[in-house]
C-alpha positions as CSV (number, residue, x, y, z in Angstrom):
1,X,89.4,35.5,74.9
2,X,87.7,37.3,72.6
3,X,88.6,39.0,68.9
4,X,88.9,43.2,69.4
5,X,89.9,45.9,66.8
6,X,92.5,48.1,67.8
7,X,92.9,51.0,65.5
8,X,95.5,53.0,65.5
9,X,95.3,57.3,64.6
10,X,97.1,58.6,61.5
11,X,95.7,61.7,61.0
12,X,92.1,64.2,61.1
13,X,90.4,66.7,59.6
14,X,87.4,67.7,57.9
15,X,85.2,65.8,55.4
16,X,82.4,65.9,53.2
17,X,80.8,63.2,54.9
18,X,78.4,60.9,52.9
19,X,76.2,59.1,55.4
20,X,75.9,62.4,57.0
21,X,75.7,64.9,53.8
22,X,77.8,67.8,54.8
23,X,81.5,68.5,55.8
24,X,82.7,67.0,59.7
25,X,85.3,66.0,61.1
26,X,87.1,62.8,60.4
27,X,89.7,60.3,61.8
28,X,91.9,58.5,59.2
29,X,93.7,55.9,61.0
30,X,94.5,51.5,60.6
31,X,92.7,49.2,62.6
32,X,93.5,45.5,62.6
33,X,91.7,42.5,64.4
34,X,93.8,40.8,67.7
35,X,93.3,37.7,70.0
36,X,92.4,38.5,72.9
37,X,93.6,36.7,75.9
38,X,92.0,37.6,79.7
39,X,91.8,40.8,78.2
40,X,95.5,41.3,76.0
41,X,96.0,41.7,72.2
42,X,98.1,38.9,71.3
43,X,98.0,37.8,68.2
44,X,97.1,39.6,65.1
45,X,94.2,37.6,62.8
46,X,94.0,40.1,60.2
47,X,95.8,42.6,57.9
48,X,95.7,46.2,58.6
49,X,93.1,48.4,57.0
50,X,93.0,51.5,57.2
51,X,89.7,54.0,56.9
52,X,88.4,56.9,57.7
53,X,85.5,57.9,60.3
54,X,83.5,60.5,60.8
55,X,83.4,61.9,63.9
56,X,80.0,62.3,64.0
57,X,77.9,58.6,62.3
58,X,80.8,57.2,63.5
59,X,80.6,55.3,59.4
60,X,83.2,54.0,58.3
61,X,85.3,55.2,55.0
62,X,87.3,54.1,52.9
63,X,90.5,56.9,52.3
64,X,89.9,57.9,48.5
65,X,87.1,59.2,49.7
66,X,89.2,62.2,51.5
67,X,89.0,63.2,47.7
68,X,85.8,64.6,47.4
69,X,86.0,68.3,48.7
70,X,85.0,69.5,51.6
71,X,81.7,72.1,51.1
72,X,83.9,74.8,52.1
73,X,86.1,73.8,50.0
74,X,83.8,73.9,47.0
75,X,82.7,77.5,47.5
76,X,85.5,78.9,48.2
77,X,86.7,76.8,44.4
78,X,83.6,78.8,43.6
79,X,84.8,82.1,44.1
80,X,88.0,82.0,43.0
81,X,86.7,80.6,39.5
82,X,83.7,83.4,39.1
83,X,86.1,85.6,40.2
84,X,89.0,84.8,37.4
85,X,86.9,84.3,34.5
86,X,85.2,88.1,35.7
87,X,88.5,89.3,35.3
88,X,89.7,87.0,32.1
89,X,87.6,88.5,30.3
90,X,88.0,92.1,31.5
91,X,91.4,91.4,30.0
92,X,89.6,90.1,27.3
93,X,88.0,92.7,25.9
94,X,86.6,95.8,28.3
95,X,88.7,96.8,30.7
96,X,88.5,100.5,30.8
97,X,85.2,100.3,30.6
98,X,82.5,101.5,33.7
99,X,79.6,99.1,32.4
100,X,82.2,95.8,31.9
101,X,84.2,96.6,35.3
102,X,81.1,97.4,37.8
103,X,79.2,93.7,35.6
104,X,82.3,92.1,36.5
105,X,82.7,93.1,40.6
106,X,78.7,92.0,41.1
107,X,79.3,89.4,38.9
108,X,81.7,88.8,42.1
109,X,79.8,89.5,45.3
110,X,77.2,87.5,43.8
111,X,79.0,84.6,44.5
112,X,79.5,85.6,48.2
113,X,82.1,88.3,48.1
114,X,79.9,91.1,49.5
115,X,82.8,93.1,50.3
116,X,84.8,93.2,46.8
117,X,85.0,96.9,44.8
118,X,86.5,98.2,41.7
119,X,90.0,99.0,43.6
120,X,89.8,94.9,44.3
121,X,89.1,94.4,40.5
122,X,91.3,97.5,39.9
123,X,93.6,95.1,42.0
124,X,93.1,91.3,40.8
125,X,93.7,92.8,36.9
126,X,96.9,94.0,37.5
127,X,97.8,90.8,39.1
128,X,96.2,89.1,36.0
129,X,99.1,86.5,35.2
130,X,98.0,85.6,31.6
131,X,95.4,81.9,30.5
132,X,97.0,80.1,33.4
133,X,95.1,82.6,36.1
134,X,91.7,80.3,37.6
135,X,93.0,77.3,35.9
136,X,93.9,75.2,39.2
137,X,90.4,75.9,40.5
138,X,88.9,75.5,37.3
139,X,90.0,72.4,37.7
140,X,89.3,71.0,40.2
141,X,86.3,72.3,40.2
142,X,84.7,71.9,37.0
143,X,85.0,67.6,38.2
144,X,82.0,68.7,41.1
145,X,79.7,70.3,38.8
146,X,76.4,69.3,36.7
147,X,76.2,70.3,33.7
148,X,74.2,73.4,34.0
149,X,76.2,74.4,36.9
150,X,79.1,75.1,34.5
151,X,77.6,76.6,31.7
152,X,76.6,79.2,34.5
153,X,80.4,80.0,35.3
154,X,80.3,80.3,31.1
155,X,77.5,82.6,31.2
156,X,79.0,84.6,34.1
157,X,82.2,85.5,31.9
158,X,79.9,85.9,28.9
159,X,77.8,88.8,30.7
160,X,80.9,90.5,32.1
161,X,82.3,89.9,28.1
162,X,78.9,91.5,26.6
163,X,78.5,94.3,29.1
164,X,80.1,96.9,26.9
165,X,78.9,95.5,23.3
166,X,78.5,92.7,21.9
167,X,81.8,90.0,22.4
168,X,85.0,90.0,20.8
169,X,87.0,88.5,19.2
170,X,89.9,87.9,22.9
171,X,86.7,87.5,23.9
172,X,85.0,84.8,22.5
173,X,88.8,83.5,22.0
174,X,88.6,83.6,26.1
175,X,84.9,81.8,26.8
176,X,85.6,79.5,24.9
177,X,88.3,78.1,26.8
178,X,86.9,78.6,29.4
179,X,83.7,76.2,28.5
180,X,86.1,73.7,26.7
181,X,88.1,73.3,30.9
182,X,84.5,72.8,31.9
183,X,84.1,70.2,29.9
184,X,81.7,71.8,27.6
185,X,81.4,70.5,24.3
186,X,81.5,73.2,21.5
187,X,76.8,73.4,20.6
188,X,76.7,74.3,24.8
189,X,79.3,76.7,24.7
190,X,77.3,78.5,21.7
191,X,74.5,78.2,22.9
192,X,75.0,79.8,26.3
193,X,76.9,83.2,24.8
194,X,73.8,82.9,22.8
195,X,71.5,82.9,25.2
196,X,73.5,85.5,27.4
197,X,73.9,87.7,24.0
198,X,69.5,87.4,23.8
199,X,69.8,89.0,27.0
200,X,70.9,91.8,27.3
201,X,68.9,95.1,26.6
202,X,70.0,96.3,22.7
């Protein structure tokens, strides 16, 4: 006689493993302890319990761990948000400015979209649907960024807005809205905007 845990795998995929500190494959399943008689599981001795098991370290975690974005997902979100903020800054003012467009293209390339061009920027501007562009990605990313990372995103958009001159009213509205959505206070946003303006050439 003895006791054995019988685990049924319900799904698998990729997650961020807290133990390994990186993206790993996982198996999500339900385990239950059974009493063994002559090696055969005959009687459950515990309630079913779900868990997530890392394929590398074999540690088990609460299913809530799957709500944490993978590193790959965070990278994609960062690129999407940077692209949306750059486009939003142009739409608010400077859409026809070569300097502002060049700053927007450079901002997107800096986050790893190396093939981004002015032609792709033009397509993004054409497809721009309004204030809701990038909101979902921005909300999803904000919860996983340190305050410095949130401020950096606002600074990127601010540099695009400043590329063709001082902030316009619509640009300021856009930047303040983005900063608030990222969880920054008004004082923090103002500091970022002032610092960005101070680093722009006269």
